Coordinates of C-alpha atoms and ligand atoms in Angstrom, one line a residue:
Chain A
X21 CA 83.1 124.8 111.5
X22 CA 85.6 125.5 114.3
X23 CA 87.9 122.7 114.6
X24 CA 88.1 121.5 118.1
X25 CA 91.6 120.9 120.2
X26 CA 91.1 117.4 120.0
X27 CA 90.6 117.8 116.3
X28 CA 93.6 120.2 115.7
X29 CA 95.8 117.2 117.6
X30 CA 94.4 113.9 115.4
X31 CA 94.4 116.0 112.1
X32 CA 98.1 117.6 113.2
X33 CA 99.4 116.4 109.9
X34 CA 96.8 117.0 107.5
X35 CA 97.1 121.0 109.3
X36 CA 100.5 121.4 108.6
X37 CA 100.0 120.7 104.8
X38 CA 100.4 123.6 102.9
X39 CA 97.5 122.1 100.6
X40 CA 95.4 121.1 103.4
X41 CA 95.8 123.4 106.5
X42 CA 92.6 123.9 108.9
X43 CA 90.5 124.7 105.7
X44 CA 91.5 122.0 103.8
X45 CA 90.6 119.4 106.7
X46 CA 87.3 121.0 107.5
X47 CA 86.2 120.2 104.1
X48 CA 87.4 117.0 104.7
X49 CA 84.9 117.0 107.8
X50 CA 81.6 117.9 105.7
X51 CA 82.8 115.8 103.4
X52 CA 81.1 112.8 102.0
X53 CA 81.9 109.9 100.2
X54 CA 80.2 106.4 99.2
X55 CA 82.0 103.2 99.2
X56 CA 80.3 100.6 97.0
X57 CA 82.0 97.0 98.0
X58 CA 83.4 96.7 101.5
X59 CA 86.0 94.4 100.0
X60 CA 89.8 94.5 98.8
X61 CA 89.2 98.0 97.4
X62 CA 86.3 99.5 99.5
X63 CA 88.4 98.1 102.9
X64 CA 91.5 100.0 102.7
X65 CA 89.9 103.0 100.8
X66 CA 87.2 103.2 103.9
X67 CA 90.2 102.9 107.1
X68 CA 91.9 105.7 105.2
X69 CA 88.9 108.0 104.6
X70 CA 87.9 107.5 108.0
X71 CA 91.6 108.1 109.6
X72 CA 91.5 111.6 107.3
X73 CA 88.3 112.5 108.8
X74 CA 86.0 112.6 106.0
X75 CA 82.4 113.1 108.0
X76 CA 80.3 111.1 106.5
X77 CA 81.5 107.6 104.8
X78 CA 78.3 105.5 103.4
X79 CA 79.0 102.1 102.8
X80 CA 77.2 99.5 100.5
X81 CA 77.4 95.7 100.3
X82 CA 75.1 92.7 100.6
X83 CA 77.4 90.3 101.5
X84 CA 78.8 89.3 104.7
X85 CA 82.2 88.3 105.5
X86 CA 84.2 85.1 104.4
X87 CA 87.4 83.3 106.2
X88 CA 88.4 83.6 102.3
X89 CA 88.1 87.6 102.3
X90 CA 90.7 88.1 105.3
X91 CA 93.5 87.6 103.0
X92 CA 93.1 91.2 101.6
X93 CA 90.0 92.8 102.8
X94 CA 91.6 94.2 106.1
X95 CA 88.9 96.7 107.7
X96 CA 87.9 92.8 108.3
X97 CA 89.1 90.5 110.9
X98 CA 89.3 87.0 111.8
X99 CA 86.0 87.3 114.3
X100 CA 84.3 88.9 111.4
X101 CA 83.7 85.9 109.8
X102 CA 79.5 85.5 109.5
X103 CA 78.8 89.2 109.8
X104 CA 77.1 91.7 107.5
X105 CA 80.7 93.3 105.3
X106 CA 79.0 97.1 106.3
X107 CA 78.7 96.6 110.1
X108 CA 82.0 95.2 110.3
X109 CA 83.3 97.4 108.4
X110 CA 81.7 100.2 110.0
X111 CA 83.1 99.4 113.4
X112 CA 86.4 100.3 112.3
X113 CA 86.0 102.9 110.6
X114 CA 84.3 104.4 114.0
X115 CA 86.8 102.9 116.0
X116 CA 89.6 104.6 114.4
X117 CA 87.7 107.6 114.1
X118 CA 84.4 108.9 116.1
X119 CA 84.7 112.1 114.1
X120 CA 83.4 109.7 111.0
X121 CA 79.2 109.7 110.8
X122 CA 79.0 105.8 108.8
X123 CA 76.1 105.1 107.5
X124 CA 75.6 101.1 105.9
X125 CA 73.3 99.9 103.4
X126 CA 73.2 96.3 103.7
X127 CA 72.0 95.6 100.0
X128 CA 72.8 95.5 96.3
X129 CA 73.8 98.6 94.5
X130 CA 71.3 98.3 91.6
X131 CA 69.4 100.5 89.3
X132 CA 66.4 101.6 91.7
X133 CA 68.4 102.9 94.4
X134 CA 72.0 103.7 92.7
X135 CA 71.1 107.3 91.1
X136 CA 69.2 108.4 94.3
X137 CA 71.9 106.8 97.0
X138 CA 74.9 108.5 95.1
X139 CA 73.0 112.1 94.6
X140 CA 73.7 112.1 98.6
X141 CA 77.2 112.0 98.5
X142 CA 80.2 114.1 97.3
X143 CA 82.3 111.4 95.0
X144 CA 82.0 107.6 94.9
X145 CA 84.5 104.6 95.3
X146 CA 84.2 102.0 93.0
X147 CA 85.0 98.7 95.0
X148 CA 82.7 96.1 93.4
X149 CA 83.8 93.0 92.0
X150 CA 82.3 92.3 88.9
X151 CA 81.4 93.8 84.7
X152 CA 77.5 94.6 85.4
X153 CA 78.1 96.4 88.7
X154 CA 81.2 99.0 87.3
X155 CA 79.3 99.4 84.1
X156 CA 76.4 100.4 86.3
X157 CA 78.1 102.4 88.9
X158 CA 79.6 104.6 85.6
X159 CA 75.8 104.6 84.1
X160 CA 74.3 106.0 87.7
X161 CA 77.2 108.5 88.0
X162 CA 76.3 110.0 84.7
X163 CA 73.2 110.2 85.1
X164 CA 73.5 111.7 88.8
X165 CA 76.7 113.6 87.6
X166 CA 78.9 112.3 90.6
X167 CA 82.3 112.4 90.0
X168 CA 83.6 108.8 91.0
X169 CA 86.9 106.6 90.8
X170 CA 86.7 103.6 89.3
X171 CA 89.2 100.8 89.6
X172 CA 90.1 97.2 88.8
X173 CA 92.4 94.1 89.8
X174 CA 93.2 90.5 89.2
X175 CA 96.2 88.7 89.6
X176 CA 99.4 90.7 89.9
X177 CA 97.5 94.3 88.0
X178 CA 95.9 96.5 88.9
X179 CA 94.1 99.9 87.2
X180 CA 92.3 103.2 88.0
X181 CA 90.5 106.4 86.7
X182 CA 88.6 108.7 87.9
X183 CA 85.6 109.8 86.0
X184 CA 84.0 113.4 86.1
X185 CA 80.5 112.7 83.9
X186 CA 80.3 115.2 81.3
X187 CA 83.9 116.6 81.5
X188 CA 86.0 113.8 81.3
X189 CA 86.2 110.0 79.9
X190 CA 84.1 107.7 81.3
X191 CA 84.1 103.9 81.7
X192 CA 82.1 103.3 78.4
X193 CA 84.4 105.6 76.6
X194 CA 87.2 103.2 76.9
X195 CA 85.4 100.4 77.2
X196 CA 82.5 100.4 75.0
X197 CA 81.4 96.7 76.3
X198 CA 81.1 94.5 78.5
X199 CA 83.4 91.3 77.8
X200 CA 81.5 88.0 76.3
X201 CA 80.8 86.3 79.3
X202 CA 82.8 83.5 77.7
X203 CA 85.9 84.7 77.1
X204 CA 86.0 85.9 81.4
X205 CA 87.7 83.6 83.5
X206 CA 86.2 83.1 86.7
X207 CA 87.6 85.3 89.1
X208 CA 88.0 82.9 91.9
X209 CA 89.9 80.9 89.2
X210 CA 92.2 83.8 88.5
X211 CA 92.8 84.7 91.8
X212 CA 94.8 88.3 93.2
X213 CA 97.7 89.4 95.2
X214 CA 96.4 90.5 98.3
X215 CA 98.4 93.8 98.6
X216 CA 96.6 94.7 94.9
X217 CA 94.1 95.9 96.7
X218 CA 95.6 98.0 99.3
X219 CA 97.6 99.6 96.7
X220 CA 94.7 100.5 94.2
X221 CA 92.2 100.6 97.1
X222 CA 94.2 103.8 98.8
X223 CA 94.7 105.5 95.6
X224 CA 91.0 106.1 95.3
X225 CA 90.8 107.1 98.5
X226 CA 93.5 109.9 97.8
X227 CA 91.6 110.9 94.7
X228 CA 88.7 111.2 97.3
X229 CA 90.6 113.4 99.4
X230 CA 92.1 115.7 96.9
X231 CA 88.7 115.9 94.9
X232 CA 87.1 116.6 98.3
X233 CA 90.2 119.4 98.9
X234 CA 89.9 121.0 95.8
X235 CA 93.4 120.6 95.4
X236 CA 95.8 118.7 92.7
X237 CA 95.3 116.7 89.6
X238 CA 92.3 114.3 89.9
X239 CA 93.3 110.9 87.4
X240 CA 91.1 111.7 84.8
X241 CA 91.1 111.1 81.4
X242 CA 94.0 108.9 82.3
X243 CA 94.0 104.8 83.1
X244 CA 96.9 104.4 85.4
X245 CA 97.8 100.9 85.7
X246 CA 99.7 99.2 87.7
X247 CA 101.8 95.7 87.4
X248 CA 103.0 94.4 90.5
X249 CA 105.2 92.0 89.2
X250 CA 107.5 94.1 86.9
X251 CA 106.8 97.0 89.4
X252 CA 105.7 99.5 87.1
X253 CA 103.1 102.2 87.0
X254 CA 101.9 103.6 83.7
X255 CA 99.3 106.6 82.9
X256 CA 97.7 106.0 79.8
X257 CA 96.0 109.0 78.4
X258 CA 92.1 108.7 77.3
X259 CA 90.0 111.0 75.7
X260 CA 86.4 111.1 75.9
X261 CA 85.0 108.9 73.0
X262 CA 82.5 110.7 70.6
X263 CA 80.7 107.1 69.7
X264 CA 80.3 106.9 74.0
X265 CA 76.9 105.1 73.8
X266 CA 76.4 106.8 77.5
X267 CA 78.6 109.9 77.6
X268 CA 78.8 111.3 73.6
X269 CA 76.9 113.2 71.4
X270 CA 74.1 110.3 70.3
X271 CA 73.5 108.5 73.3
X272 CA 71.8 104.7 72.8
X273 CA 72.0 104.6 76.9
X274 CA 69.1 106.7 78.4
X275 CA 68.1 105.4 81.1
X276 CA 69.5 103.2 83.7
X277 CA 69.6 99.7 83.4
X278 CA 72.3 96.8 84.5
X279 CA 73.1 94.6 82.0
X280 CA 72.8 91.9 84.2
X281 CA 75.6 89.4 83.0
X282 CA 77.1 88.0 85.7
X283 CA 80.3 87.8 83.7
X284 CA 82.9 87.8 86.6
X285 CA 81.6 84.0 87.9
X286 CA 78.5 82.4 86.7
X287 CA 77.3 82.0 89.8
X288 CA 77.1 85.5 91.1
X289 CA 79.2 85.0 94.3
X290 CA 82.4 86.0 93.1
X291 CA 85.1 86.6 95.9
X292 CA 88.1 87.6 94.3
Chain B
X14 CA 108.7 99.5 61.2
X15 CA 109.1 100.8 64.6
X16 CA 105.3 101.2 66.3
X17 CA 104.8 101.8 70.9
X18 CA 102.4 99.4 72.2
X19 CA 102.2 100.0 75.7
X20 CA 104.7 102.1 76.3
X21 CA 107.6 100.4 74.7
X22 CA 108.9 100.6 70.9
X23 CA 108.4 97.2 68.8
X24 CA 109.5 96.6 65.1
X25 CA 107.3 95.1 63.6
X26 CA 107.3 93.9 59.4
X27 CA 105.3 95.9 57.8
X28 CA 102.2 97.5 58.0
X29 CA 99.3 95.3 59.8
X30 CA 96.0 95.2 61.2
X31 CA 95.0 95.7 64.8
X32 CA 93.6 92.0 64.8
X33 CA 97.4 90.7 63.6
X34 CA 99.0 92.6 65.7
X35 CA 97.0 91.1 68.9
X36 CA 98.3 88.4 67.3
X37 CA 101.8 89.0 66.8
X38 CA 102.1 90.7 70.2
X39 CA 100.9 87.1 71.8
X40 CA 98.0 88.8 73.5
X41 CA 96.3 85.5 75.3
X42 CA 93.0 86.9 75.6
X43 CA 91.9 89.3 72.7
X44 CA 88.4 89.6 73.8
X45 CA 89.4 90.7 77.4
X46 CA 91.2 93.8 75.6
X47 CA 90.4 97.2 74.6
X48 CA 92.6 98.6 71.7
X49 CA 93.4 102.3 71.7
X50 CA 95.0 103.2 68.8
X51 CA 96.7 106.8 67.9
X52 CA 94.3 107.9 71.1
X53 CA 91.4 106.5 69.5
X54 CA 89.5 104.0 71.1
X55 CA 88.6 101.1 68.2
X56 CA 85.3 99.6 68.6
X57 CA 86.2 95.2 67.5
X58 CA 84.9 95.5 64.4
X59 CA 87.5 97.5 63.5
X60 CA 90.3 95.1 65.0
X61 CA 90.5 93.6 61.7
X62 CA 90.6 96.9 59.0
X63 CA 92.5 99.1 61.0
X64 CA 95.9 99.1 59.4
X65 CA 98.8 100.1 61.6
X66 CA 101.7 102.2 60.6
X67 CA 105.1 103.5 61.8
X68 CA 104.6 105.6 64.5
X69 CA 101.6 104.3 65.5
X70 CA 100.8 104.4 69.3
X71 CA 98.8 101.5 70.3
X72 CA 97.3 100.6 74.0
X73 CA 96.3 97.1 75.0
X74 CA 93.4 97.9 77.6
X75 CA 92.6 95.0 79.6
X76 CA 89.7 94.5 80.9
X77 CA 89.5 94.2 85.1
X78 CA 86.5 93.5 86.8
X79 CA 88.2 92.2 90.4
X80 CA 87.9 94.7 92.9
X81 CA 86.5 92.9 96.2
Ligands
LIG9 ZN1 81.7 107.9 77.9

């Protein structure tokens, strides 16, 4: 790939890296990367991917955008309101960027179409909202082998890892189960700080980046977490856990299926 | 005894289990926590056998399933 003037001006900054350079930002440019949930994470991590000029961003959501959303989910605007979450937030991506090849999947991430849809990309972004779809997303990453970022928020916290199936610690590893339904508060009761996910959101995105660069330490076997209200990041080492129903050496988990508790709100139509 | 949970050092009296020390620690929602202890990670039948000494390292890992 020859990078074009017009490239070598809008990447400029990416160039002059030592780490990135003209290389570095033609990976970036056969890179590919799948967002699932165009919401408080998925938004910022998809304006940033597309302003580094990652080539091909997919994006996967079945919802369309809420007057309630607009107080985080920025790749979303006020005229939004009514349309599909992946058109809307495809038009920005392309607008900031015409570099960017989007592709949307206006659907449900689930169990017949997660392993295949992933195996087309390069790393995966973890932006749902709910227990059943980030257990799943860690279940179809295994068993495709994508490396992926997961992350978490509510309230004023926040929390990330990335997760390299087979070589690192996944979700199950540290979290062997799902919560009780019962004991998980509704997340529209909880509610979340707006910025949360802008902050947690773009830290994906530069694991993205680097993983797509080949270049620094990806988060992994480490939880960072983050509390907004005392201001403090912590990096909690993991290990890989040998009882790992999914990942260890006597798997229970071998094949995919979502364990379809719709712990996060009852009703399935959580917007936090 | 002097234990880190979370980061930070805590005397505590004695030794105690994982399941008192949720409780001591005023941890509001036990179920919504994972509990790595000494970089193991407990499964919650365990909460209330595993016996924590000084020098312990514990981690509170809370469950977070917002993201949208
Ligand atoms: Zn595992």
């Amino acid at each position: 790939m020859n990078l074009t003037d017009e490239q070598l001006e809008r990447y400029s900054r990416h160039i002059i890296l030592e780490q990135v350079g003209a290389t570095g930002q033609e990976k970036l440019l056969s890179g590919k990367v799948l967002i699932i949930g165009a919401g408080g994470l998925g938004a910022p991590a998809g304006l940033y991917l597309a302003a580094a000029g990652v080539g091909t961003i997919g994006v996967i959501d079945s919802d369309s955008v809420e007057l309630s959303n607009l107080q985080r989910q920025v790749i979303h605007h006020t005229p939004d309101v009514g349309t599909p979450k992946v058109e809307s937030a495809a038009a920005k991506m392309r607008a900031i960027n015409p570099d960017v090849t989007v592709r949307t999947y206006f659907d449900r991430a689930g169990p017949d179409n997660l392993v295949a849809l992933m195996s087309e990309y390069d790393f995966v972004i973890d932006g749902t909202d709910n227990f059943s779809s980030k257990y799943l997303i860690n279940d179809a990453a295994w068993f495709a082998r994508k490396p992926f970022s997961h992350a978490g928020i509510l309230r004023f916290s926040g929390q990330l890892i990335t997760v390299r199936p087979g070589q690192s610690a996944c979700y199950r590893c540290l979290f062997p189960d799902p919560p009780e339904p019962g004991a998980v508060p509704s997340c529209s009761q909880a509610g979340v700080l707006g910025v949360l996910g802008g902050v947690i959101g773009t830290l994906q995105a530069t694991e993205a980046i680097k993983y797509l660069l080949g270049e620094g330490e990806l988060l992994t076997d480490a939880l960072l977490t983050y509390d907004a209200s005392g201001m403090e990041f912590r990096k909690v080492p993991v290990r890989r856990n040998p009882r790992c129903r999914l990942c260890g050496p006597s798997p229970t988990i071998t094949v995919l299926e979502q364990q379809d508790q719709a712990v996060c709100d009852l009703s399935g139509s959580c917007n936090c | 005894m002097e234990i880190t949970v979370n980061g930070d050092a805590v005397t505590l009296d004695g030794p105690l289990t994982i399941a008192r020390l949720l409780v001591e620690q005023e941890v509001k929602m036990p179920d919504m926590v994972s509990v790595e202890h000494n970089g193991k990670i407990l499964d919650r039948a365990e909460f209330d056998k595993q016996q924590v000494r000084p020098g312990d390292t514990v981690e509170f890992l809370y469950f977070m399933g917002g993201g949208a």
